[in-house]
CSV table of C-alpha atoms in Angstrom, one decimal:
chain,number,residue,atom,x,y,z
A,9,UNK,CA,74.4,-52.0,-106.3
A,10,UNK,CA,74.2,-48.2,-105.2
A,11,UNK,CA,77.0,-46.0,-105.6
A,12,UNK,CA,77.1,-45.1,-102.1
A,13,UNK,CA,80.4,-44.7,-100.4
A,14,UNK,CA,79.6,-46.6,-97.6
A,15,UNK,CA,76.4,-48.5,-96.5
A,16,UNK,CA,75.2,-48.3,-93.2
A,17,UNK,CA,72.8,-50.8,-91.7
A,18,UNK,CA,71.3,-50.1,-88.1
A,19,UNK,CA,69.6,-53.1,-86.8
A,20,UNK,CA,72.0,-55.6,-88.6
A,21,UNK,CA,71.8,-58.3,-85.9
A,22,UNK,CA,68.1,-58.6,-86.5
A,23,UNK,CA,66.4,-60.6,-89.2
A,24,UNK,CA,65.8,-58.1,-91.4
A,25,UNK,CA,68.8,-56.1,-91.0
A,26,UNK,CA,71.0,-59.1,-91.5
A,27,UNK,CA,69.2,-59.9,-94.9
A,28,UNK,CA,69.7,-56.3,-95.8
A,29,UNK,CA,73.5,-56.5,-95.0
A,30,UNK,CA,73.7,-59.7,-96.9
A,31,UNK,CA,71.9,-58.5,-99.7
A,32,UNK,CA,74.4,-55.5,-100.3
A,33,UNK,CA,77.6,-57.5,-99.7
A,34,UNK,CA,79.6,-57.8,-102.6
A,35,UNK,CA,83.2,-57.1,-103.9
A,36,UNK,CA,84.2,-53.4,-103.4
A,37,UNK,CA,81.0,-52.6,-100.9
A,38,UNK,CA,82.1,-51.4,-97.7
A,39,UNK,CA,79.6,-52.2,-94.8
A,40,UNK,CA,79.1,-50.4,-91.4
A,41,UNK,CA,76.9,-52.7,-89.3
A,42,UNK,CA,75.2,-51.7,-86.3
A,43,UNK,CA,73.1,-53.8,-83.6
A,44,UNK,CA,72.7,-54.9,-80.2
A,45,UNK,CA,73.9,-58.5,-80.4
A,46,UNK,CA,77.3,-58.2,-81.0
A,47,UNK,CA,77.9,-62.2,-81.6
A,48,UNK,CA,75.2,-62.0,-84.2
A,49,UNK,CA,76.8,-59.1,-85.6
A,50,UNK,CA,80.2,-60.8,-85.9
A,51,UNK,CA,78.4,-63.5,-87.6
A,52,UNK,CA,76.5,-61.1,-90.2
A,53,UNK,CA,79.8,-59.6,-90.8
A,54,UNK,CA,81.6,-62.7,-91.6
A,55,UNK,CA,78.9,-63.7,-94.1
A,56,UNK,CA,79.3,-60.4,-95.5
A,57,UNK,CA,82.9,-60.5,-95.9
A,58,UNK,CA,82.8,-64.1,-97.7
A,59,UNK,CA,80.6,-62.5,-100.2
A,60,UNK,CA,83.7,-60.1,-100.8
A,61,UNK,CA,82.4,-57.1,-99.0
A,62,UNK,CA,84.3,-55.1,-96.0
A,63,UNK,CA,82.3,-55.1,-93.0
A,64,UNK,CA,82.8,-52.9,-89.8
A,65,UNK,CA,80.6,-53.6,-86.9
A,66,UNK,CA,79.5,-51.4,-83.9
A,67,UNK,CA,77.5,-52.8,-80.8
A,68,UNK,CA,75.3,-49.8,-80.0
A,69,UNK,CA,72.4,-49.3,-77.6
A,70,UNK,CA,70.1,-47.0,-79.6
A,71,UNK,CA,68.1,-45.9,-76.5
A,72,UNK,CA,71.7,-44.2,-75.4
A,73,UNK,CA,71.3,-41.4,-77.9
A,74,UNK,CA,74.3,-39.2,-76.7
A,75,UNK,CA,76.4,-42.3,-77.4
A,76,UNK,CA,74.5,-43.2,-80.8
A,77,UNK,CA,75.1,-39.6,-82.0
A,78,UNK,CA,78.6,-39.4,-81.0
A,79,UNK,CA,79.3,-43.0,-82.8
A,80,UNK,CA,77.4,-41.8,-85.8
A,81,UNK,CA,79.5,-38.7,-86.2
A,82,UNK,CA,82.5,-40.6,-85.5
A,83,UNK,CA,81.5,-43.2,-88.4
A,84,UNK,CA,80.5,-40.6,-90.8
A,85,UNK,CA,83.9,-38.6,-90.3
A,86,UNK,CA,86.0,-41.7,-90.9
A,87,UNK,CA,84.3,-42.5,-94.3
A,88,UNK,CA,81.5,-40.6,-95.5
A,89,UNK,CA,78.0,-42.7,-95.2
A,90,UNK,CA,76.3,-42.7,-98.6
A,91,UNK,CA,73.4,-44.9,-97.9
A,92,UNK,CA,72.1,-45.5,-94.4
A,93,UNK,CA,69.1,-48.1,-93.9
A,94,UNK,CA,67.5,-47.8,-90.4
A,95,UNK,CA,66.1,-51.3,-89.8
A,96,UNK,CA,66.2,-51.5,-86.0
A,97,UNK,CA,63.1,-51.7,-84.2
A,98,UNK,CA,61.0,-53.4,-81.4
A,99,UNK,CA,57.4,-55.1,-82.1
A,100,UNK,CA,55.2,-56.2,-79.1
A,101,UNK,CA,51.8,-56.0,-77.9
A,102,UNK,CA,49.9,-55.7,-74.5
A,103,UNK,CA,50.4,-58.3,-72.1
A,104,UNK,CA,47.5,-61.1,-71.7
A,105,UNK,CA,44.8,-60.0,-69.3
A,106,UNK,CA,45.7,-56.3,-69.6
A,107,UNK,CA,43.6,-53.7,-71.2
A,108,UNK,CA,46.5,-51.3,-72.3
A,109,UNK,CA,50.3,-51.8,-72.6
A,110,UNK,CA,52.6,-51.3,-69.9
A,111,UNK,CA,53.9,-47.8,-69.5
A,112,UNK,CA,57.7,-49.0,-69.5
A,113,UNK,CA,57.1,-51.0,-72.6
A,114,UNK,CA,55.7,-48.2,-74.4
A,115,UNK,CA,58.5,-45.8,-73.3
A,116,UNK,CA,61.0,-48.5,-74.7
A,117,UNK,CA,59.1,-48.7,-78.0
A,118,UNK,CA,59.1,-45.2,-78.5
A,119,UNK,CA,62.9,-45.0,-77.7
A,120,UNK,CA,63.9,-47.5,-80.4
A,121,UNK,CA,61.1,-47.1,-83.0
A,122,UNK,CA,60.8,-43.5,-83.4
A,123,UNK,CA,63.0,-41.2,-81.1
A,124,UNK,CA,66.4,-42.9,-82.2
A,125,UNK,CA,65.9,-43.5,-85.9
A,126,UNK,CA,64.5,-40.0,-86.1
A,127,UNK,CA,67.2,-38.2,-84.1
A,128,UNK,CA,69.8,-40.1,-85.9
A,129,UNK,CA,68.4,-39.8,-89.4
A,130,UNK,CA,68.1,-35.8,-88.8
A,131,UNK,CA,71.9,-36.1,-88.0
A,132,UNK,CA,72.9,-37.8,-90.9
A,133,UNK,CA,70.8,-36.0,-93.1
A,134,UNK,CA,72.4,-32.7,-91.8
A,135,UNK,CA,75.8,-34.3,-92.8
A,136,UNK,CA,74.5,-35.5,-96.0
A,137,UNK,CA,73.1,-31.9,-97.4
A,138,UNK,CA,76.4,-30.6,-96.7
A,139,UNK,CA,78.0,-33.0,-99.0
A,140,UNK,CA,75.2,-32.7,-101.6
A,141,UNK,CA,74.2,-36.3,-101.7
A,142,UNK,CA,73.4,-39.4,-99.7
A,143,UNK,CA,70.2,-41.7,-99.4
A,144,UNK,CA,68.2,-42.6,-96.1
A,145,UNK,CA,65.9,-45.5,-95.6
A,146,UNK,CA,63.6,-45.7,-92.6
A,147,UNK,CA,61.8,-48.8,-92.0
A,148,UNK,CA,58.5,-48.6,-90.7
A,149,UNK,CA,55.5,-50.9,-90.8
A,150,UNK,CA,52.0,-51.5,-92.5
A,151,UNK,CA,50.8,-51.4,-88.8
A,152,UNK,CA,51.3,-47.4,-89.1
A,153,UNK,CA,48.1,-47.4,-91.3
A,154,UNK,CA,45.9,-49.0,-88.4
A,155,UNK,CA,44.9,-48.2,-84.8
A,156,UNK,CA,45.7,-51.5,-83.3
A,157,UNK,CA,44.1,-51.5,-79.8
A,158,UNK,CA,46.4,-54.4,-78.8
A,159,UNK,CA,49.6,-52.7,-80.0
A,160,UNK,CA,49.0,-49.1,-79.7
A,161,UNK,CA,52.7,-48.3,-78.8
A,162,UNK,CA,53.9,-50.2,-82.0
A,163,UNK,CA,51.4,-48.9,-84.5
A,164,UNK,CA,51.8,-45.2,-82.9
A,165,UNK,CA,55.6,-45.2,-83.1
A,166,UNK,CA,55.7,-46.4,-86.7
A,167,UNK,CA,53.0,-43.8,-87.6
A,168,UNK,CA,55.2,-41.2,-85.9
A,169,UNK,CA,58.2,-42.4,-88.3
A,170,UNK,CA,56.2,-42.2,-91.2
A,171,UNK,CA,55.1,-38.6,-90.8
A,172,UNK,CA,58.6,-37.9,-89.9
A,173,UNK,CA,60.1,-39.5,-92.8
A,174,UNK,CA,57.7,-37.7,-95.4
A,175,UNK,CA,58.6,-34.5,-93.7
A,176,UNK,CA,62.4,-35.0,-93.9
A,177,UNK,CA,62.1,-36.1,-97.6
A,178,UNK,CA,60.8,-32.9,-98.3
A,179,UNK,CA,63.0,-30.7,-96.3
A,180,UNK,CA,66.3,-32.5,-98.1
A,181,UNK,CA,65.2,-33.4,-101.4
A,182,UNK,CA,66.6,-30.1,-103.1
A,183,UNK,CA,69.7,-30.8,-101.4
A,184,UNK,CA,70.9,-34.2,-103.3
A,185,UNK,CA,69.7,-36.2,-100.4
A,186,UNK,CA,66.8,-38.9,-100.8
A,187,UNK,CA,64.6,-40.3,-98.1
A,188,UNK,CA,62.5,-43.7,-98.5
A,189,UNK,CA,60.0,-44.9,-96.1
A,190,UNK,CA,59.4,-48.6,-96.3
A,191,UNK,CA,56.1,-50.1,-94.7
A,192,UNK,CA,56.4,-53.8,-95.0
A,193,UNK,CA,53.8,-56.3,-93.6
A,194,UNK,CA,54.3,-59.4,-91.9
A,195,UNK,CA,58.3,-60.6,-92.3
A,196,UNK,CA,59.3,-64.2,-91.4
A,197,UNK,CA,61.9,-63.2,-88.7
A,198,UNK,CA,62.5,-64.8,-85.1
A,199,UNK,CA,61.1,-61.5,-83.7
A,200,UNK,CA,58.0,-61.8,-85.7
A,201,UNK,CA,57.6,-65.3,-84.8
A,202,UNK,CA,57.0,-64.3,-81.3
A,203,UNK,CA,53.9,-62.4,-81.9
A,204,UNK,CA,50.8,-64.3,-81.8
A,205,UNK,CA,47.9,-64.3,-84.2
A,206,UNK,CA,47.9,-65.0,-88.3
A,207,UNK,CA,50.6,-63.3,-90.5
A,208,UNK,CA,49.1,-63.3,-94.1
A,209,UNK,CA,51.2,-62.4,-96.9
A,210,UNK,CA,54.3,-63.5,-95.4
A,211,UNK,CA,57.6,-62.0,-96.9
A,212,UNK,CA,60.8,-64.0,-96.2
A,213,UNK,CA,63.6,-61.5,-95.1
A,214,UNK,CA,65.9,-61.9,-98.2
A,215,UNK,CA,62.9,-61.1,-100.5
A,216,UNK,CA,61.9,-57.9,-98.0
A,217,UNK,CA,65.5,-57.0,-98.3
A,218,UNK,CA,65.5,-57.0,-102.2
A,219,UNK,CA,62.4,-54.8,-102.3
A,220,UNK,CA,63.8,-52.3,-99.7
A,221,UNK,CA,67.1,-52.1,-101.8
A,222,UNK,CA,65.2,-51.5,-105.2
A,223,UNK,CA,62.9,-48.8,-103.6
A,224,UNK,CA,66.0,-47.2,-102.0
A,225,UNK,CA,67.9,-47.2,-105.4
A,226,UNK,CA,64.8,-45.8,-107.4
A,227,UNK,CA,64.6,-43.0,-104.4
A,228,UNK,CA,61.0,-44.3,-103.9
A,229,UNK,CA,59.1,-41.8,-101.3
A,230,UNK,CA,57.0,-44.7,-99.7
A,231,UNK,CA,57.1,-48.2,-100.5
A,232,UNK,CA,54.3,-50.5,-99.4
A,233,UNK,CA,55.2,-54.3,-99.3
A,234,UNK,CA,53.5,-56.6,-100.2
A,235,UNK,CA,50.8,-54.8,-102.4
A,236,UNK,CA,47.9,-56.3,-100.4
A,237,UNK,CA,48.9,-53.9,-97.5
A,238,UNK,CA,48.3,-50.9,-99.6
A,239,UNK,CA,44.6,-51.9,-100.3
A,240,UNK,CA,44.1,-52.5,-96.7
A,241,UNK,CA,45.6,-48.8,-95.9
A,242,UNK,CA,42.8,-47.7,-98.6
A,243,UNK,CA,40.3,-49.7,-96.8
A,244,UNK,CA,41.1,-48.4,-93.4
A,245,UNK,CA,40.6,-44.9,-94.7
A,246,UNK,CA,37.5,-45.5,-96.4
A,247,UNK,CA,35.4,-47.7,-93.8
A,248,UNK,CA,33.0,-45.8,-91.5
A,249,UNK,CA,34.3,-45.4,-88.3
A,250,UNK,CA,31.8,-47.5,-86.2
A,251,UNK,CA,32.4,-50.5,-88.5
A,252,UNK,CA,36.5,-50.0,-88.7
A,253,UNK,CA,36.6,-49.9,-84.7
A,254,UNK,CA,34.6,-53.1,-84.5
A,255,UNK,CA,36.9,-54.9,-87.0
A,256,UNK,CA,40.4,-53.3,-85.3
A,257,UNK,CA,38.7,-54.8,-81.8
A,258,UNK,CA,38.1,-58.3,-83.3
A,259,UNK,CA,41.8,-58.6,-84.4
A,260,UNK,CA,43.0,-58.5,-80.7
A,261,UNK,CA,45.0,-62.0,-80.5
A,262,UNK,CA,43.5,-64.5,-78.1
A,263,UNK,CA,45.1,-64.8,-74.6
A,264,UNK,CA,48.1,-66.8,-74.4
A,265,UNK,CA,47.1,-70.4,-73.8
A,266,UNK,CA,43.7,-70.2,-75.5
A,267,UNK,CA,43.0,-72.3,-78.3
A,268,UNK,CA,43.3,-70.6,-81.8
A,269,UNK,CA,41.3,-71.1,-85.1
A,270,UNK,CA,44.1,-73.0,-86.7
A,271,UNK,CA,47.3,-72.0,-88.9
């Protein structure tokens, strides 16, 4: 269990975020849970308090950056946040029949998957460096390693988040603050099950939460999970571009209603 003064989980109303909150819940632990779904947040908080933790909730739209920044400053001033896990995110693919994703979808994913976590992480890192301690965990995706033509916004925003996390890590590492990027593969959440196509090496949310917590505790710079996705990252880098392009194009899920290959 980390020695953090307070643990912030952003995205705690989602499948992975709620698993992280419950993983950390224990006597003496003080949790701050942010999410979009207030009813879900209350249920997660109740589960955490049953495990002996104290849990405060905040229903916050991350797309409203001025409000989110003000809320973060307020929460951190009330009690210093020692560990922050940014687990909120949106995943989607282009609509059936479309060649590219809708522009509004791209904007929404950019706001939630990249702009909000980077802005909030930067603001919190500034406060943590002033204190000389703190841990930040940014949950990305193994999709960041690949140019997915059917999910350009998702892959692109997660790739941007990965580069930001690495740069922020270097900026603050001499000031008592660690930054960990987590790049998971497929996680068995309600949101993940809505995306068509196969999901190999599927992680359960509680197992993913435990791995993320271990990486944060050790101060790992980049944790890819499970390991086959690290191999796929290397494979993508080594494959000649024409072959890589053909392979990526073949991965596009069939139109909804089409007969799949099983599974």
